[in-house]
């Protein structure tokens, strides 16, 4: 079986510019995609707008047409670096509701961003970004907050963390959770590069060391210093990365090119790239 025959059963698109989740599923079914990744931070797709009857229809449509659903949680608004107890409780309550919604619609995978530490660059050489005494506090906050999220998701679906503002500090916190398979990885390939196209060696090395723990891959190109461009228009060698992942159990290759009409173009280009290699 060719690489494309394996991969094409695991390709979704990022549902953002669809009128509803059900509309996104219908587009996937008509266009050859096997699933959708719902951007739940988009107001009109937010789960608070979805009734129980809607959830029933979404789940049934996906099952009837052999489609899968993944969710992408918000970015910094639910940062797991927060230390304020009131903010922590709000974030935990949000994730509890999100996870319950995921079960209602039959989502198989949720990807989260960890957020980022607040930076305060200094006018010095070398430049400092954080007060030294805050690093341990941030470490403990991330470890404890992420632990709560992992516990809430356990045995319900695959939980992935995306390489968003990854740094050695974050990687060290993640390592034991990854090794214990409490959490898996989402490799956004474009985030392995700077906007100017330079590869970030430590990020690639981390994923190469943890290939077996990757469950989702985000696919989009970088062109003219902008990411989320159509596949084949920029600097990324997709054939190289697909080959790296050929023996990995990837649940979802999500084409994060928007709107969905451009995702179709990227789907076709990805097929050509893989079949030509």
GROMACS .gro file of C-alpha atoms in nm:
model
  277
    1UNK     CA    1   0.000   0.000   0.000
    2UNK     CA    2   0.139   0.341  -0.096
    3UNK     CA    3   0.206   0.617   0.156
    4UNK     CA    4  -0.078   0.821   0.009
    5UNK     CA    5  -0.328   0.538   0.049
    6UNK     CA    6  -0.243   0.525   0.419
    7UNK     CA    7  -0.236   0.900   0.479
    8UNK     CA    8  -0.549   0.996   0.288
    9UNK     CA    9  -0.765   0.815   0.543
   10UNK     CA   10  -0.632   1.048   0.812
   11UNK     CA   11  -0.656   1.393   0.652
   12UNK     CA   12  -0.877   1.666   0.793
   13UNK     CA   13  -0.912   2.039   0.742
   14UNK     CA   14  -0.929   2.323   0.993
   15UNK     CA   15  -1.293   2.424   1.027
   16UNK     CA   16  -1.302   2.800   1.079
   17UNK     CA   17  -1.481   2.958   0.782
   18UNK     CA   18  -1.775   2.719   0.782
   19UNK     CA   19  -2.119   2.832   0.896
   20UNK     CA   20  -2.151   2.547   1.147
   21UNK     CA   21  -1.984   2.225   1.259
   22UNK     CA   22  -2.238   2.023   1.064
   23UNK     CA   23  -2.169   2.234   0.755
   24UNK     CA   24  -1.796   2.162   0.798
   25UNK     CA   25  -1.864   1.787   0.818
   26UNK     CA   26  -2.074   1.802   0.502
   27UNK     CA   27  -1.795   1.987   0.322
   28UNK     CA   28  -1.543   1.726   0.437
   29UNK     CA   29  -1.767   1.446   0.309
   30UNK     CA   30  -1.809   1.615  -0.031
   31UNK     CA   31  -1.441   1.706  -0.071
   32UNK     CA   32  -1.257   1.386   0.020
   33UNK     CA   33  -1.144   1.480   0.370
   34UNK     CA   34  -1.186   1.219   0.639
   35UNK     CA   35  -1.236   1.459   0.925
   36UNK     CA   36  -1.246   1.812   1.059
   37UNK     CA   37  -1.059   1.999   1.329
   38UNK     CA   38  -1.297   2.242   1.498
   39UNK     CA   39  -1.153   2.576   1.604
   40UNK     CA   40  -1.358   2.605   1.921
   41UNK     CA   41  -1.228   2.955   1.997
   42UNK     CA   42  -1.418   3.088   1.693
   43UNK     CA   43  -1.734   3.243   1.843
   44UNK     CA   44  -1.985   3.099   1.596
   45UNK     CA   45  -1.834   2.749   1.636
   46UNK     CA   46  -1.791   2.766   2.012
   47UNK     CA   47  -1.953   2.474   2.191
   48UNK     CA   48  -2.170   2.708   2.399
   49UNK     CA   49  -2.361   2.775   2.076
   50UNK     CA   50  -2.427   2.404   2.014
   51UNK     CA   51  -2.744   2.248   2.153
   52UNK     CA   52  -2.781   1.887   2.262
   53UNK     CA   53  -2.985   1.824   1.948
   54UNK     CA   54  -2.704   1.973   1.738
   55UNK     CA   55  -2.453   1.746   1.915
   56UNK     CA   56  -2.670   1.445   1.833
   57UNK     CA   57  -2.686   1.543   1.465
   58UNK     CA   58  -2.311   1.611   1.447
   59UNK     CA   59  -2.223   1.277   1.605
   60UNK     CA   60  -2.467   1.082   1.387
   61UNK     CA   61  -2.359   1.252   1.063
   62UNK     CA   62  -1.993   1.182   1.137
   63UNK     CA   63  -2.065   0.818   1.219
   64UNK     CA   64  -2.289   0.765   0.916
   65UNK     CA   65  -2.027   0.904   0.675
   66UNK     CA   66  -1.724   0.753   0.850
   67UNK     CA   67  -1.578   1.090   0.943
   68UNK     CA   68  -1.383   1.184   1.254
   69UNK     CA   69  -1.377   1.502   1.461
   70UNK     CA   70  -1.091   1.664   1.648
   71UNK     CA   71  -1.093   1.985   1.850
   72UNK     CA   72  -0.836   2.261   1.882
   73UNK     CA   73  -0.854   2.442   2.216
   74UNK     CA   74  -0.787   2.817   2.245
   75UNK     CA   75  -0.442   2.971   2.262
   76UNK     CA   76  -0.324   3.208   2.535
   77UNK     CA   77  -0.664   3.276   2.693
   78UNK     CA   78  -0.636   2.941   2.874
   79UNK     CA   79  -0.264   2.961   2.942
   80UNK     CA   80  -0.144   2.690   3.176
   81UNK     CA   81   0.120   2.924   3.317
   82UNK     CA   82  -0.134   3.117   3.525
   83UNK     CA   83  -0.079   3.112   3.900
   84UNK     CA   84  -0.385   3.303   4.023
   85UNK     CA   85  -0.630   3.055   4.183
   86UNK     CA   86  -0.940   3.229   4.041
   87UNK     CA   87  -0.800   3.218   3.688
   88UNK     CA   88  -0.693   2.856   3.735
   89UNK     CA   89  -1.042   2.754   3.841
   90UNK     CA   90  -1.190   2.930   3.540
   91UNK     CA   91  -0.954   2.749   3.304
   92UNK     CA   92  -1.027   2.411   3.465
   93UNK     CA   93  -1.401   2.477   3.438
   94UNK     CA   94  -1.359   2.567   3.071
   95UNK     CA   95  -1.171   2.245   2.996
   96UNK     CA   96  -1.427   2.038   3.188
   97UNK     CA   97  -1.703   2.181   2.968
   98UNK     CA   98  -1.495   2.141   2.651
   99UNK     CA   99  -1.418   1.777   2.729
  100UNK     CA  100  -1.784   1.703   2.800
  101UNK     CA  101  -1.874   1.857   2.465
  102UNK     CA  102  -1.606   1.649   2.292
  103UNK     CA  103  -1.765   1.332   2.427
  104UNK     CA  104  -2.112   1.442   2.318
  105UNK     CA  105  -2.005   1.482   1.954
  106UNK     CA  106  -1.772   1.182   1.954
  107UNK     CA  107  -1.443   1.370   1.910
  108UNK     CA  108  -1.143   1.139   1.911
  109UNK     CA  109  -0.864   1.388   1.979
  110UNK     CA  110  -0.813   1.731   2.137
  111UNK     CA  111  -0.508   1.947   2.085
  112UNK     CA  112  -0.412   2.217   2.332
  113UNK     CA  113  -0.165   2.503   2.348
  114UNK     CA  114   0.015   2.545   2.679
  115UNK     CA  115   0.023   2.922   2.655
  116UNK     CA  116   0.337   3.119   2.732
  117UNK     CA  117   0.517   3.297   3.010
  118UNK     CA  118   0.485   3.676   3.017
  119UNK     CA  119   0.810   3.834   2.899
  120UNK     CA  120   0.971   4.155   3.025
  121UNK     CA  121   1.277   4.217   2.805
  122UNK     CA  122   1.554   4.417   2.968
  123UNK     CA  123   1.776   4.682   2.815
  124UNK     CA  124   2.089   4.479   2.888
  125UNK     CA  125   2.341   4.250   2.718
  126UNK     CA  126   2.258   3.970   2.742
  127UNK     CA  127   1.886   4.053   2.738
  128UNK     CA  128   1.676   3.900   3.014
  129UNK     CA  129   1.313   3.804   2.953
  130UNK     CA  130   1.198   3.684   3.295
  131UNK     CA  131   1.291   3.762   3.654
  132UNK     CA  132   1.500   3.465   3.768
  133UNK     CA  133   1.285   3.408   4.077
  134UNK     CA  134   0.974   3.357   3.862
  135UNK     CA  135   1.104   3.057   3.669
  136UNK     CA  136   1.041   2.803   3.945
  137UNK     CA  137   0.694   2.951   4.002
  138UNK     CA  138   0.615   2.915   3.631
  139UNK     CA  139   0.752   2.561   3.633
  140UNK     CA  140   0.528   2.454   3.919
  141UNK     CA  141   0.225   2.627   3.769
  142UNK     CA  142   0.267   2.455   3.433
  143UNK     CA  143   0.332   2.116   3.593
  144UNK     CA  144   0.030   2.139   3.824
  145UNK     CA  145  -0.212   2.298   3.576
  146UNK     CA  146  -0.122   2.056   3.298
  147UNK     CA  147  -0.155   1.769   3.543
  148UNK     CA  148  -0.515   1.873   3.615
  149UNK     CA  149  -0.598   1.888   3.243
  150UNK     CA  150  -0.439   1.548   3.179
  151UNK     CA  151  -0.635   1.395   3.467
  152UNK     CA  152  -0.962   1.537   3.335
  153UNK     CA  153  -0.899   1.398   2.985
  154UNK     CA  154  -0.770   1.055   3.086
  155UNK     CA  155  -0.934   0.758   2.909
  156UNK     CA  156  -1.175   0.985   2.721
  157UNK     CA  157  -0.985   1.076   2.403
  158UNK     CA  158  -0.632   1.145   2.284
  159UNK     CA  159  -0.491   1.463   2.434
  160UNK     CA  160  -0.216   1.633   2.233
  161UNK     CA  161   0.000   1.936   2.301
  162UNK     CA  162   0.115   2.143   2.004
  163UNK     CA  163   0.460   2.297   1.963
  164UNK     CA  164   0.344   2.649   2.033
  165UNK     CA  165   0.615   2.868   2.193
  166UNK     CA  166   0.808   2.555   2.289
  167UNK     CA  167   1.137   2.612   2.469
  168UNK     CA  168   1.375   2.392   2.674
  169UNK     CA  169   1.185   2.483   2.992
  170UNK     CA  170   0.855   2.352   2.851
  171UNK     CA  171   1.011   2.044   2.696
  172UNK     CA  172   1.154   1.938   3.031
  173UNK     CA  173   0.809   1.961   3.195
  174UNK     CA  174   0.650   1.766   2.910
  175UNK     CA  175   0.904   1.485   2.890
  176UNK     CA  176   0.777   1.263   3.177
  177UNK     CA  177   0.413   1.303   3.071
  178UNK     CA  178   0.504   1.206   2.715
  179UNK     CA  179   0.707   0.905   2.822
  180UNK     CA  180   0.420   0.785   3.044
  181UNK     CA  181   0.178   0.840   2.751
  182UNK     CA  182  -0.035   1.070   2.961
  183UNK     CA  183  -0.019   1.321   2.679
  184UNK     CA  184   0.080   1.299   2.313
  185UNK     CA  185   0.227   1.542   2.064
  186UNK     CA  186   0.088   1.749   1.781
  187UNK     CA  187   0.367   1.847   1.543
  188UNK     CA  188   0.290   2.171   1.365
  189UNK     CA  189   0.561   2.135   1.103
  190UNK     CA  190   0.566   2.503   1.008
  191UNK     CA  191   0.645   2.590   1.370
  192UNK     CA  192   0.970   2.398   1.326
  193UNK     CA  193   1.084   2.700   1.125
  194UNK     CA  194   1.120   3.071   1.180
  195UNK     CA  195   0.909   3.296   0.956
  196UNK     CA  196   1.221   3.353   0.743
  197UNK     CA  197   1.250   2.979   0.682
  198UNK     CA  198   1.532   2.886   0.918
  199UNK     CA  199   1.488   2.550   1.088
  200UNK     CA  200   1.473   2.554   1.469
  201UNK     CA  201   1.710   2.267   1.540
  202UNK     CA  202   1.606   2.197   1.899
  203UNK     CA  203   1.239   2.170   1.806
  204UNK     CA  204   1.306   1.925   1.524
  205UNK     CA  205   1.540   1.725   1.749
  206UNK     CA  206   1.270   1.700   2.018
  207UNK     CA  207   1.016   1.560   1.773
  208UNK     CA  208   1.265   1.323   1.616
  209UNK     CA  209   1.341   1.191   1.965
  210UNK     CA  210   0.969   1.145   2.032
  211UNK     CA  211   0.833   1.035   1.694
  212UNK     CA  212   0.637   0.746   1.844
  213UNK     CA  213   0.442   0.988   2.065
  214UNK     CA  214   0.309   1.205   1.778
  215UNK     CA  215  -0.061   1.159   1.708
  216UNK     CA  216  -0.150   1.470   1.509
  217UNK     CA  217   0.034   1.670   1.243
  218UNK     CA  218  -0.055   2.022   1.130
  219UNK     CA  219   0.023   2.094   0.766
  220UNK     CA  220   0.061   2.442   0.616
  221UNK     CA  221   0.338   2.625   0.435
  222UNK     CA  222   0.546   2.937   0.499
  223UNK     CA  223   0.564   3.194   0.221
  224UNK     CA  224   0.678   3.556   0.233
  225UNK     CA  225   0.727   3.534   0.611
  226UNK     CA  226   0.368   3.420   0.664
  227UNK     CA  227   0.251   3.080   0.782
  228UNK     CA  228  -0.077   2.900   0.708
  229UNK     CA  229  -0.010   2.938   0.335
  230UNK     CA  230  -0.116   2.670   0.088
  231UNK     CA  231   0.098   2.358   0.068
  232UNK     CA  232   0.358   2.380  -0.207
  233UNK     CA  233   0.371   2.760  -0.215
  234UNK     CA  234   0.653   2.805   0.035
  235UNK     CA  235   0.972   2.670   0.182
  236UNK     CA  236   0.866   2.346   0.353
  237UNK     CA  237   0.977   2.011   0.213
  238UNK     CA  238   0.665   1.811   0.297
  239UNK     CA  239   0.799   1.491   0.137
  240UNK     CA  240   1.086   1.492   0.389
  241UNK     CA  241   0.854   1.520   0.691
  242UNK     CA  242   0.597   1.270   0.562
  243UNK     CA  243   0.877   1.019   0.512
  244UNK     CA  244   0.992   1.073   0.872
  245UNK     CA  245   0.641   0.988   0.992
  246UNK     CA  246   0.572   0.687   0.769
  247UNK     CA  247   0.598   0.434   1.053
  248UNK     CA  248   0.423   0.647   1.317
  249UNK     CA  249   0.059   0.598   1.420
  250UNK     CA  250  -0.075   0.937   1.315
  251UNK     CA  251  -0.445   0.978   1.388
  252UNK     CA  252  -0.483   1.306   1.200
  253UNK     CA  253  -0.299   1.510   0.940
  254UNK     CA  254  -0.482   1.841   0.963
  255UNK     CA  255  -0.441   2.083   0.674
  256UNK     CA  256  -0.442   2.418   0.853
  257UNK     CA  257  -0.495   2.627   0.542
  258UNK     CA  258  -0.795   2.854   0.536
  259UNK     CA  259  -1.058   2.898   0.402
  260UNK     CA  260  -1.168   2.542   0.327
  261UNK     CA  261  -1.154   2.598  -0.051
  262UNK     CA  262  -0.778   2.660  -0.017
  263UNK     CA  263  -0.750   2.351   0.201
  264UNK     CA  264  -0.880   2.151  -0.095
  265UNK     CA  265  -0.605   2.295  -0.313
  266UNK     CA  266  -0.349   2.195  -0.051
  267UNK     CA  267  -0.498   1.846  -0.030
  268UNK     CA  268  -0.446   1.797  -0.403
  269UNK     CA  269  -0.092   1.935  -0.388
  270UNK     CA  270  -0.005   1.711  -0.093
  271UNK     CA  271  -0.127   1.408  -0.288
  272UNK     CA  272   0.101   1.496  -0.581
  273UNK     CA  273   0.399   1.555  -0.353
  274UNK     CA  274   0.361   1.221  -0.178
  275UNK     CA  275   0.290   1.019  -0.492
  276UNK     CA  276   0.592   1.174  -0.667
  277UNK     CA  277   0.820   1.059  -0.384
   0.00000   0.00000   0.00000
